[in-house]
Amino acid sequence: MGFRYLDARRDGPVEYLTLNRPDVRNAFNDGVITELTWWADSVAADRGVRAVVFAGAGPTFCAGADLDWMRRMASYSYQQNLDDASDMARMFLTLDRLPVPVIGRVQGAALGGGTGLAAICDIVVAADDAVFGLTEVRLGLIPAVIAPFVIGKIGGSAARELFLTGARFGAERAKALGLVHAVVPEADLDQTVVGYVKDLLAGAPGAISAAKHLIAECGKRSATDAATLCADAIARRRASPEGQEGIRAFLEKRKPTW
Ligand code: COA
C-alpha cells in the first residue's frame, strides 16, 4: 500500500513509522486510520521487524482526531458513526497488540487520540516541553476508544481527574503517571530512542514478544490463572532454542546469536 499520510521506512530490523500530516499537527482522519491499520497488520506479520519507532512529523507528535473530519461526521447516521468509531477502535487494538516493542517519540503535543497513541507504545520518550491531555470533554466529546489503553497506563484514579477536567499536563506529570518513561530535552530525543533500540536489540526477539504478550494476558486474569499462564510460559521458554542459546551464550561468555 502506498501511503499518503504516513512515512514508513525500515532500517535493518527497526521499522520507523512517522505520522505525516504536519499541517494539521498529525491529526488522524479515516484515511490515516485505514493506512495505520494496514501498516500495523503488515508489521505484525513481518518476522524481520524487531522494534518500531513511532513518531510524528513537524512540531507536534499528534493532535488527536481530525476535528474537521469529526465536524463532517455530524451528518452521518448513527450506524455510519458506529462503523467509523469501530474502525478507529480496531486501529488502536491492532497497534496495542503489535508483537514487537514500540517506542513512542513525542515532541510538541500529544492530545486526545495523540495521548491514546502514546498509550499504545511500550516505551515513550518525551521532550521536556511536550504537552499531553485528554482534552475531548472541552470539545463536547469523550476519550472513548482510547480509554482502555490510557486507563491501562495511568489507572482509574488519574483517568477520573484527567478525562473529566480535560486539563493539559506536562511530560514530567506524564512520566509520574506511567504514560512516559523518559523525559529529555527535545534535542536529545533521537539519541534516547537509539539507546532504547539498542537495549531492545540485545534481547531475544521471541522472548521480548512473549514477554509483551504475557503483560497483556496477566492483566486480564485472576492471580491464580495468571500464575498458571506464567508457569507455562517460562516452561516453554526454557526449552526453546532462544532460551537454550541465551543460557549457553552466557555460560560460554559470548554474545548470543540474535
Ligand atoms: N484536527 C484538525 N486540525 C487540527 C487539529 C485537529 N485535532 N489540531 C490542530 N489542527 C490544525 C489547526 O486548525 C491549524 O490549521 P490552520 O493552519 O488551517 O489554521 C493547524 O493544525 C495548526 O494548528 P495550530 O493550533 O496553529 O498549531 P500549534 O502548533 O500552535 O498547536 C496544538 C498545536 C496541537 C497544541 C493545537 O493545534 C491544539 O490544541 N489542537 C487541538 C488538539 C485537541 O484538542 N485534540 C483532541 C481532538 S478530539
mmCIF file of C-alpha atoms and ligand atoms in Angstrom:
data_model
loop_
_atom_site.group_PDB
_atom_site.id
_atom_site.type_symbol
_atom_site.label_atom_id
_atom_site.label_comp_id
_atom_site.label_asym_id
_atom_site.label_seq_id
_atom_site.Cartn_x
_atom_site.Cartn_y
_atom_site.Cartn_z
ATOM 1 C CA MET A 1 0.000 0.000 0.000
ATOM 2 C CA GLY A 2 1.342 3.450 -0.886
ATOM 3 C CA PHE A 3 0.918 5.870 2.000
ATOM 4 C CA ARG A 4 -0.474 9.367 1.731
ATOM 5 C CA TYR A 5 -0.479 10.241 5.430
ATOM 6 C CA LEU A 6 2.326 8.106 6.825
ATOM 7 C CA ASP A 7 6.008 7.719 6.260
ATOM 8 C CA ALA A 8 7.303 4.198 6.883
ATOM 9 C CA ARG A 9 10.896 3.118 6.441
ATOM 10 C CA ARG A 10 12.936 0.146 7.504
ATOM 11 C CA ASP A 11 16.490 0.285 8.806
ATOM 12 C CA GLY A 12 17.689 -3.276 9.392
ATOM 13 C CA PRO A 13 15.305 -4.824 11.915
ATOM 14 C CA VAL A 14 13.877 -1.439 13.003
ATOM 15 C CA GLU A 15 10.710 -0.045 11.449
ATOM 16 C CA TYR A 16 10.304 3.737 11.640
ATOM 17 C CA LEU A 17 6.703 4.931 11.354
ATOM 18 C CA THR A 18 6.029 8.653 11.187
ATOM 19 C CA LEU A 19 2.602 10.268 11.104
ATOM 20 C CA ASN A 20 2.965 12.680 8.236
ATOM 21 C CA ARG A 21 0.284 15.385 8.253
ATOM 22 C CA PRO A 22 2.264 18.162 9.940
ATOM 23 C CA ASP A 23 -0.023 20.890 8.536
ATOM 24 C CA VAL A 24 -2.803 19.647 10.819
ATOM 25 C CA ARG A 25 -0.384 18.531 13.536
ATOM 26 C CA ASN A 26 -0.742 14.864 12.501
ATOM 27 C CA ALA A 27 -4.431 14.746 13.382
ATOM 28 C CA PHE A 28 -5.964 11.482 12.217
ATOM 29 C CA ASN A 29 -8.934 11.034 9.915
ATOM 30 C CA ASP A 30 -10.410 7.961 8.210
ATOM 31 C CA GLY A 31 -7.534 7.879 5.705
ATOM 32 C CA VAL A 32 -4.910 7.817 8.457
ATOM 33 C CA ILE A 33 -6.871 5.112 10.275
ATOM 34 C CA THR A 34 -7.006 2.921 7.139
ATOM 35 C CA GLU A 35 -3.290 3.365 6.472
ATOM 36 C CA LEU A 36 -2.196 2.888 10.086
ATOM 37 C CA THR A 37 -4.294 -0.264 10.475
ATOM 38 C CA TRP A 38 -2.886 -1.692 7.236
ATOM 39 C CA TRP A 39 0.651 -0.793 8.349
ATOM 40 C CA ALA A 40 0.155 -2.398 11.786
ATOM 41 C CA ASP A 41 -1.254 -5.596 10.237
ATOM 42 C CA SER A 42 1.709 -5.871 7.882
ATOM 43 C CA VAL A 43 4.296 -5.183 10.615
ATOM 44 C CA ALA A 44 2.609 -7.768 12.864
ATOM 45 C CA ALA A 45 3.049 -10.354 10.112
ATOM 46 C CA ASP A 46 6.658 -9.417 9.293
ATOM 47 C CA ARG A 47 9.189 -11.514 11.194
ATOM 48 C CA GLY A 48 12.042 -9.259 10.076
ATOM 49 C CA VAL A 49 10.885 -6.418 12.360
ATOM 50 C CA ARG A 50 12.294 -6.401 15.910
ATOM 51 C CA ALA A 51 11.353 -2.879 17.042
ATOM 52 C CA VAL A 52 9.181 0.025 15.934
ATOM 53 C CA VAL A 53 9.859 3.727 16.443
ATOM 54 C CA PHE A 54 6.575 5.651 16.292
ATOM 55 C CA ALA A 55 6.886 9.398 15.701
ATOM 56 C CA GLY A 56 5.116 12.450 14.317
ATOM 57 C CA ALA A 57 6.468 14.816 11.647
ATOM 58 C CA GLY A 58 6.769 18.545 12.331
ATOM 59 C CA PRO A 59 6.370 20.393 15.597
ATOM 60 C CA THR A 60 3.858 18.030 17.188
ATOM 61 C CA PHE A 61 3.544 14.281 17.759
ATOM 62 C CA CYS A 62 -0.234 14.134 17.245
ATOM 63 C CA ALA A 63 -3.192 16.488 17.806
ATOM 64 C CA GLY A 64 -5.667 13.591 18.071
ATOM 65 C CA ALA A 65 -8.730 13.129 15.913
ATOM 66 C CA ASP A 66 -9.071 15.448 12.938
ATOM 67 C CA LEU A 67 -11.731 17.909 14.074
ATOM 68 C CA ASP A 68 -12.653 18.865 10.505
ATOM 69 C CA TRP A 69 -13.415 15.212 9.824
ATOM 70 C CA MET A 70 -15.365 14.963 13.109
ATOM 71 C CA ARG A 71 -17.421 18.002 12.145
ATOM 72 C CA ARG A 72 -18.354 16.409 8.808
ATOM 73 C CA MET A 73 -19.491 13.325 10.679
ATOM 74 C CA ALA A 74 -22.377 15.215 12.243
ATOM 75 C CA SER A 75 -24.264 14.472 9.008
ATOM 76 C CA TYR A 76 -23.547 10.726 9.277
ATOM 77 C CA SER A 77 -26.139 8.292 10.599
ATOM 78 C CA TYR A 78 -25.581 6.595 13.965
ATOM 79 C CA GLN A 79 -24.623 3.398 12.102
ATOM 80 C CA GLN A 80 -22.057 5.234 9.959
ATOM 81 C CA ASN A 81 -20.556 6.835 13.075
ATOM 82 C CA LEU A 82 -20.505 3.454 14.798
ATOM 83 C CA ASP A 83 -18.739 1.820 11.844
ATOM 84 C CA ASP A 84 -16.234 4.628 11.785
ATOM 85 C CA ALA A 85 -15.571 4.506 15.530
ATOM 86 C CA SER A 86 -15.210 0.724 15.282
ATOM 87 C CA ASP A 87 -12.512 1.182 12.623
ATOM 88 C CA MET A 88 -10.682 3.538 14.967
ATOM 89 C CA ALA A 89 -11.050 1.064 17.830
ATOM 90 C CA ARG A 90 -9.617 -1.702 15.640
ATOM 91 C CA MET A 91 -6.672 0.541 14.743
ATOM 92 C CA PHE A 92 -5.822 1.139 18.416
ATOM 93 C CA LEU A 93 -6.262 -2.543 19.255
ATOM 94 C CA THR A 94 -4.028 -3.655 16.378
ATOM 95 C CA LEU A 95 -1.355 -1.135 17.376
ATOM 96 C CA ASP A 96 -1.599 -2.141 21.035
ATOM 97 C CA ARG A 97 -1.211 -5.814 20.156
ATOM 98 C CA LEU A 98 1.789 -5.464 17.861
ATOM 99 C CA PRO A 99 4.019 -8.412 18.754
ATOM 100 C CA VAL A 100 7.146 -6.245 18.574
ATOM 101 C CA PRO A 101 8.135 -3.488 21.008
ATOM 102 C CA VAL A 102 7.063 0.049 20.076
ATOM 103 C CA ILE A 103 8.982 3.152 21.154
ATOM 104 C CA GLY A 104 6.997 6.405 21.018
ATOM 105 C CA ARG A 105 8.927 9.601 20.261
ATOM 106 C CA VAL A 106 6.844 12.539 21.494
ATOM 107 C CA GLN A 107 7.542 16.202 20.796
ATOM 108 C CA GLY A 108 5.191 19.188 20.976
ATOM 109 C CA ALA A 109 1.759 17.900 21.836
ATOM 110 C CA ALA A 110 0.039 14.541 22.216
ATOM 111 C CA LEU A 111 -3.597 15.443 22.747
ATOM 112 C CA GLY A 112 -6.768 13.363 22.761
ATOM 113 C CA GLY A 113 -6.069 10.417 20.447
ATOM 114 C CA GLY A 114 -2.436 11.581 20.457
ATOM 115 C CA THR A 115 -2.255 10.676 24.143
ATOM 116 C CA GLY A 116 -4.019 7.447 23.119
ATOM 117 C CA LEU A 117 -1.249 6.723 20.599
ATOM 118 C CA ALA A 118 1.381 7.354 23.291
ATOM 119 C CA ALA A 119 -0.523 4.886 25.493
ATOM 120 C CA ILE A 120 -0.235 2.031 22.980
ATOM 121 C CA CYS A 121 3.559 2.454 22.871
ATOM 122 C CA ASP A 122 5.612 0.180 25.120
ATOM 123 C CA ILE A 123 8.246 2.809 25.833
ATOM 124 C CA VAL A 124 7.636 6.535 25.470
ATOM 125 C CA VAL A 125 10.378 9.127 25.232
ATOM 126 C CA ALA A 126 9.046 12.679 25.524
ATOM 127 C CA ALA A 127 10.572 16.117 25.094
ATOM 128 C CA ASP A 128 10.641 18.003 28.393
ATOM 129 C CA ASP A 129 8.261 20.632 26.994
ATOM 130 C CA ALA A 130 5.797 18.140 25.489
ATOM 131 C CA VAL A 131 2.142 18.519 26.441
ATOM 132 C CA PHE A 132 -0.375 15.726 26.946
ATOM 133 C CA GLY A 133 -4.099 15.848 27.593
ATOM 134 C CA LEU A 134 -7.413 14.087 27.297
ATOM 135 C CA THR A 135 -8.992 17.284 26.001
ATOM 136 C CA GLU A 136 -12.103 15.709 24.462
ATOM 137 C CA VAL A 137 -14.666 16.968 27.010
ATOM 138 C CA ARG A 138 -13.638 20.525 26.225
ATOM 139 C CA LEU A 139 -14.816 19.849 22.668
ATOM 140 C CA GLY A 140 -18.049 18.176 23.792
ATOM 141 C CA LEU A 141 -16.565 14.750 23.015
ATOM 142 C CA ILE A 142 -15.220 11.957 25.215
ATOM 143 C CA PRO A 143 -11.999 9.956 25.251
ATOM 144 C CA ALA A 144 -13.722 6.756 24.198
ATOM 145 C CA VAL A 145 -11.883 4.209 22.027
ATOM 146 C CA ILE A 146 -8.588 5.223 23.618
ATOM 147 C CA ALA A 147 -9.964 4.796 27.163
ATOM 148 C CA PRO A 148 -8.864 1.162 27.755
ATOM 149 C CA PHE A 149 -5.313 1.901 26.641
ATOM 150 C CA VAL A 150 -4.949 5.162 28.567
ATOM 151 C CA ILE A 151 -6.565 3.748 31.722
ATOM 152 C CA GLY A 152 -4.286 0.702 31.380
ATOM 153 C CA LYS A 153 -1.296 3.032 31.616
ATOM 154 C CA ILE A 154 -2.390 5.734 34.103
ATOM 155 C CA GLY A 155 -5.036 3.876 36.155
ATOM 156 C CA GLY A 156 -8.608 4.783 37.013
ATOM 157 C CA SER A 157 -7.886 7.485 39.580
ATOM 158 C CA ALA A 158 -5.758 9.670 37.287
ATOM 159 C CA ALA A 159 -8.226 8.950 34.462
ATOM 160 C CA ARG A 160 -11.047 10.385 36.595
ATOM 161 C CA GLU A 161 -9.109 13.607 37.050
ATOM 162 C CA LEU A 162 -7.778 13.936 33.508
ATOM 163 C CA PHE A 163 -10.747 12.665 31.462
ATOM 164 C CA LEU A 164 -13.149 14.851 33.450
ATOM 165 C CA THR A 165 -11.140 18.078 33.540
ATOM 166 C CA GLY A 166 -9.659 17.794 30.049
ATOM 167 C CA ALA A 167 -6.662 19.621 31.512
ATOM 168 C CA ARG A 168 -3.349 19.544 29.675
ATOM 169 C CA PHE A 169 -0.328 18.244 31.578
ATOM 170 C CA GLY A 170 3.401 18.202 31.034
ATOM 171 C CA ALA A 171 5.911 15.466 30.318
ATOM 172 C CA GLU A 172 7.056 15.115 33.940
ATOM 173 C CA ARG A 173 3.477 14.550 35.091
ATOM 174 C CA ALA A 174 3.013 12.067 32.246
ATOM 175 C CA LYS A 175 6.111 10.257 33.488
ATOM 176 C CA ALA A 176 4.855 10.198 37.062
ATOM 177 C CA LEU A 177 1.606 8.668 35.747
ATOM 178 C CA GLY A 178 3.418 5.912 33.835
ATOM 179 C CA LEU A 179 2.491 7.206 30.385
ATOM 180 C CA VAL A 180 6.063 8.314 29.642
ATOM 181 C CA HIS A 181 9.307 6.558 30.531
ATOM 182 C CA ALA A 182 11.996 9.139 29.742
ATOM 183 C CA VAL A 183 11.837 12.933 29.635
ATOM 184 C CA VAL A 184 14.705 14.655 27.807
ATOM 185 C CA PRO A 185 15.407 17.946 26.017
ATOM 186 C CA GLU A 186 13.925 17.798 22.508
ATOM 187 C CA ALA A 187 17.455 17.803 21.010
ATOM 188 C CA ASP A 188 18.163 14.526 22.829
ATOM 189 C CA LEU A 189 15.025 12.660 21.716
ATOM 190 C CA ASP A 190 16.685 10.741 18.877
ATOM 191 C CA GLN A 191 19.716 9.601 20.836
ATOM 192 C CA THR A 192 17.482 8.475 23.697
ATOM 193 C CA VAL A 193 15.375 6.486 21.229
ATOM 194 C CA VAL A 194 18.564 4.933 19.807
ATOM 195 C CA GLY A 195 19.577 3.861 23.325
ATOM 196 C CA TYR A 196 16.249 2.069 23.796
ATOM 197 C CA VAL A 197 16.523 0.472 20.336
ATOM 198 C CA LYS A 198 19.959 -0.903 21.298
ATOM 199 C CA ASP A 199 18.546 -2.326 24.526
ATOM 200 C CA LEU A 200 15.700 -3.970 22.603
ATOM 201 C CA LEU A 201 18.040 -5.499 20.024
ATOM 202 C CA ALA A 202 20.096 -7.031 22.866
ATOM 203 C CA GLY A 203 17.113 -9.170 23.887
ATOM 204 C CA ALA A 204 15.931 -12.294 22.086
ATOM 205 C CA PRO A 205 13.109 -11.284 19.695
ATOM 206 C CA GLY A 206 10.879 -14.226 20.577
ATOM 207 C CA ALA A 207 11.397 -13.657 24.305
ATOM 208 C CA ILE A 208 10.543 -9.954 24.012
ATOM 209 C CA SER A 209 7.412 -10.753 22.050
ATOM 210 C CA ALA A 210 6.387 -13.441 24.576
ATOM 211 C CA ALA A 211 7.024 -11.010 27.464
ATOM 212 C CA LYS A 212 4.828 -8.368 25.806
ATOM 213 C CA HIS A 213 2.072 -10.926 25.293
ATOM 214 C CA LEU A 214 2.348 -12.046 28.917
ATOM 215 C CA ILE A 215 1.980 -8.484 30.214
ATOM 216 C CA ALA A 216 -1.273 -8.111 28.257
ATOM 217 C CA GLU A 217 -2.601 -11.504 29.328
ATOM 218 C CA CYS A 218 -1.675 -11.177 33.042
ATOM 219 C CA GLY A 219 -3.745 -8.009 33.316
ATOM 220 C CA LYS A 220 -6.873 -9.871 32.198
ATOM 221 C CA ARG A 221 -6.577 -12.796 34.642
ATOM 222 C CA SER A 222 -7.068 -13.638 38.286
ATOM 223 C CA ALA A 223 -3.855 -14.186 40.288
ATOM 224 C CA THR A 224 -4.378 -17.968 40.136
ATOM 225 C CA ASP A 225 -4.940 -18.045 36.373
ATOM 226 C CA ALA A 226 -2.016 -15.689 35.820
ATOM 227 C CA ALA A 227 0.267 -17.959 37.854
ATOM 228 C CA THR A 228 -0.679 -20.947 35.665
ATOM 229 C CA LEU A 229 -0.162 -18.938 32.486
ATOM 230 C CA CYS A 230 3.231 -17.646 33.639
ATOM 231 C CA ALA A 231 4.488 -21.084 34.713
ATOM 232 C CA ASP A 232 3.534 -22.452 31.297
ATOM 233 C CA ALA A 233 5.227 -19.501 29.551
ATOM 234 C CA ILE A 234 8.583 -19.925 31.311
ATOM 235 C CA ALA A 235 8.491 -23.713 30.976
ATOM 236 C CA ARG A 236 8.179 -23.313 27.193
ATOM 237 C CA ARG A 237 10.815 -20.582 27.061
ATOM 238 C CA ARG A 238 13.482 -22.537 28.993
ATOM 239 C CA ALA A 239 13.305 -25.335 26.453
ATOM 240 C CA SER A 240 13.054 -23.032 23.416
ATOM 241 C CA PRO A 241 16.002 -22.617 21.018
ATOM 242 C CA GLU A 242 16.281 -18.953 22.077
ATOM 243 C CA GLY A 243 16.249 -19.834 25.775
ATOM 244 C CA GLN A 244 18.882 -22.521 25.260
ATOM 245 C CA GLU A 245 21.041 -20.241 23.123
ATOM 246 C CA GLY A 246 20.820 -17.359 25.617
ATOM 247 C CA ILE A 247 21.819 -19.508 28.577
ATOM 248 C CA ARG A 248 24.602 -21.260 26.631
ATOM 249 C CA ALA A 249 25.991 -17.922 25.390
ATOM 250 C CA PHE A 250 26.108 -16.560 28.939
ATOM 251 C CA LEU A 251 27.885 -19.636 30.294
ATOM 252 C CA GLU A 252 30.297 -19.682 27.352
ATOM 253 C CA LYS A 253 30.992 -15.945 27.862
ATOM 254 C CA ARG A 254 29.995 -14.985 24.313
ATOM 255 C CA LYS A 255 27.254 -12.955 22.641
ATOM 256 C CA PRO A 256 24.051 -14.799 21.720
ATOM 257 C CA THR A 257 23.329 -15.232 18.023
ATOM 258 C CA TRP A 258 20.357 -12.822 17.801
HETATM 259 N N1 COA B 1 -7.887 18.439 13.941
HETATM 260 C C1 COA B 1 -7.828 19.171 12.814
HETATM 261 N N2 COA B 1 -6.962 20.181 12.647
HETATM 262 C C2 COA B 1 -6.132 20.458 13.656
HETATM 263 C C3 COA B 1 -6.142 19.735 14.863
HETATM 264 C C4 COA B 1 -7.067 18.675 14.982
HETATM 265 N N3 COA B 1 -7.141 17.917 16.088
HETATM 266 N N4 COA B 1 -5.193 20.257 15.685
HETATM 267 C C5 COA B 1 -4.619 21.264 15.003
HETATM 268 N N5 COA B 1 -5.191 21.400 13.794
HETATM 269 C C6 COA B 1 -4.878 22.369 12.742
HETATM 270 C C7 COA B 1 -5.263 23.780 13.154
HETATM 271 O O1 COA B 1 -6.639 24.021 12.898
HETATM 272 C C8 COA B 1 -4.348 24.604 12.289
HETATM 273 O O2 COA B 1 -4.903 24.692 10.986
HETATM 274 P P1 COA B 1 -4.739 26.065 10.122
HETATM 275 O O3 COA B 1 -3.268 26.169 9.856
HETATM 276 O O4 COA B 1 -5.553 25.798 8.897
HETATM 277 O O5 COA B 1 -5.255 27.164 10.991
HETATM 278 C C9 COA B 1 -3.092 23.753 12.196
HETATM 279 O O6 COA B 1 -3.488 22.433 12.554
HETATM 280 C C10 COA B 1 -2.013 24.199 13.153
HETATM 281 O O7 COA B 1 -2.613 24.286 14.437
HETATM 282 P P2 COA B 1 -2.127 25.385 15.494
HETATM 283 O O8 COA B 1 -3.049 25.332 16.659
HETATM 284 O O9 COA B 1 -1.913 26.684 14.819
HETATM 285 O O10 COA B 1 -0.681 24.749 15.845
HETATM 286 P P3 COA B 1 0.165 24.849 17.174
HETATM 287 O O11 COA B 1 1.447 24.157 16.859
HETATM 288 O O12 COA B 1 0.192 26.226 17.708
HETATM 289 O O13 COA B 1 -0.650 23.961 18.259
HETATM 290 C C11 COA B 1 -1.821 22.002 19.067
HETATM 291 C C12 COA B 1 -0.762 22.580 18.087
HETATM 292 C C13 COA B 1 -1.911 20.526 18.770
HETATM 293 C C14 COA B 1 -1.351 22.229 20.525
HETATM 294 C C15 COA B 1 -3.180 22.734 18.847
HETATM 295 O O14 COA B 1 -3.460 22.763 17.445
HETATM 296 C C16 COA B 1 -4.343 22.070 19.533
HETATM 297 O O15 COA B 1 -4.541 22.268 20.715
HETATM 298 N N6 COA B 1 -5.156 21.282 18.785
HETATM 299 C C17 COA B 1 -6.340 20.625 19.299
HETATM 300 C C18 COA B 1 -5.915 19.318 19.937
HETATM 301 C C19 COA B 1 -7.080 18.592 20.595
HETATM 302 O O16 COA B 1 -7.728 19.077 21.499
HETATM 303 N N7 COA B 1 -7.307 17.361 20.128
HETATM 304 C C20 COA B 1 -8.334 16.500 20.618
HETATM 305 C C21 COA B 1 -9.183 16.049 19.469
HETATM 306 S S1 COA B 1 -10.507 15.002 19.999
#
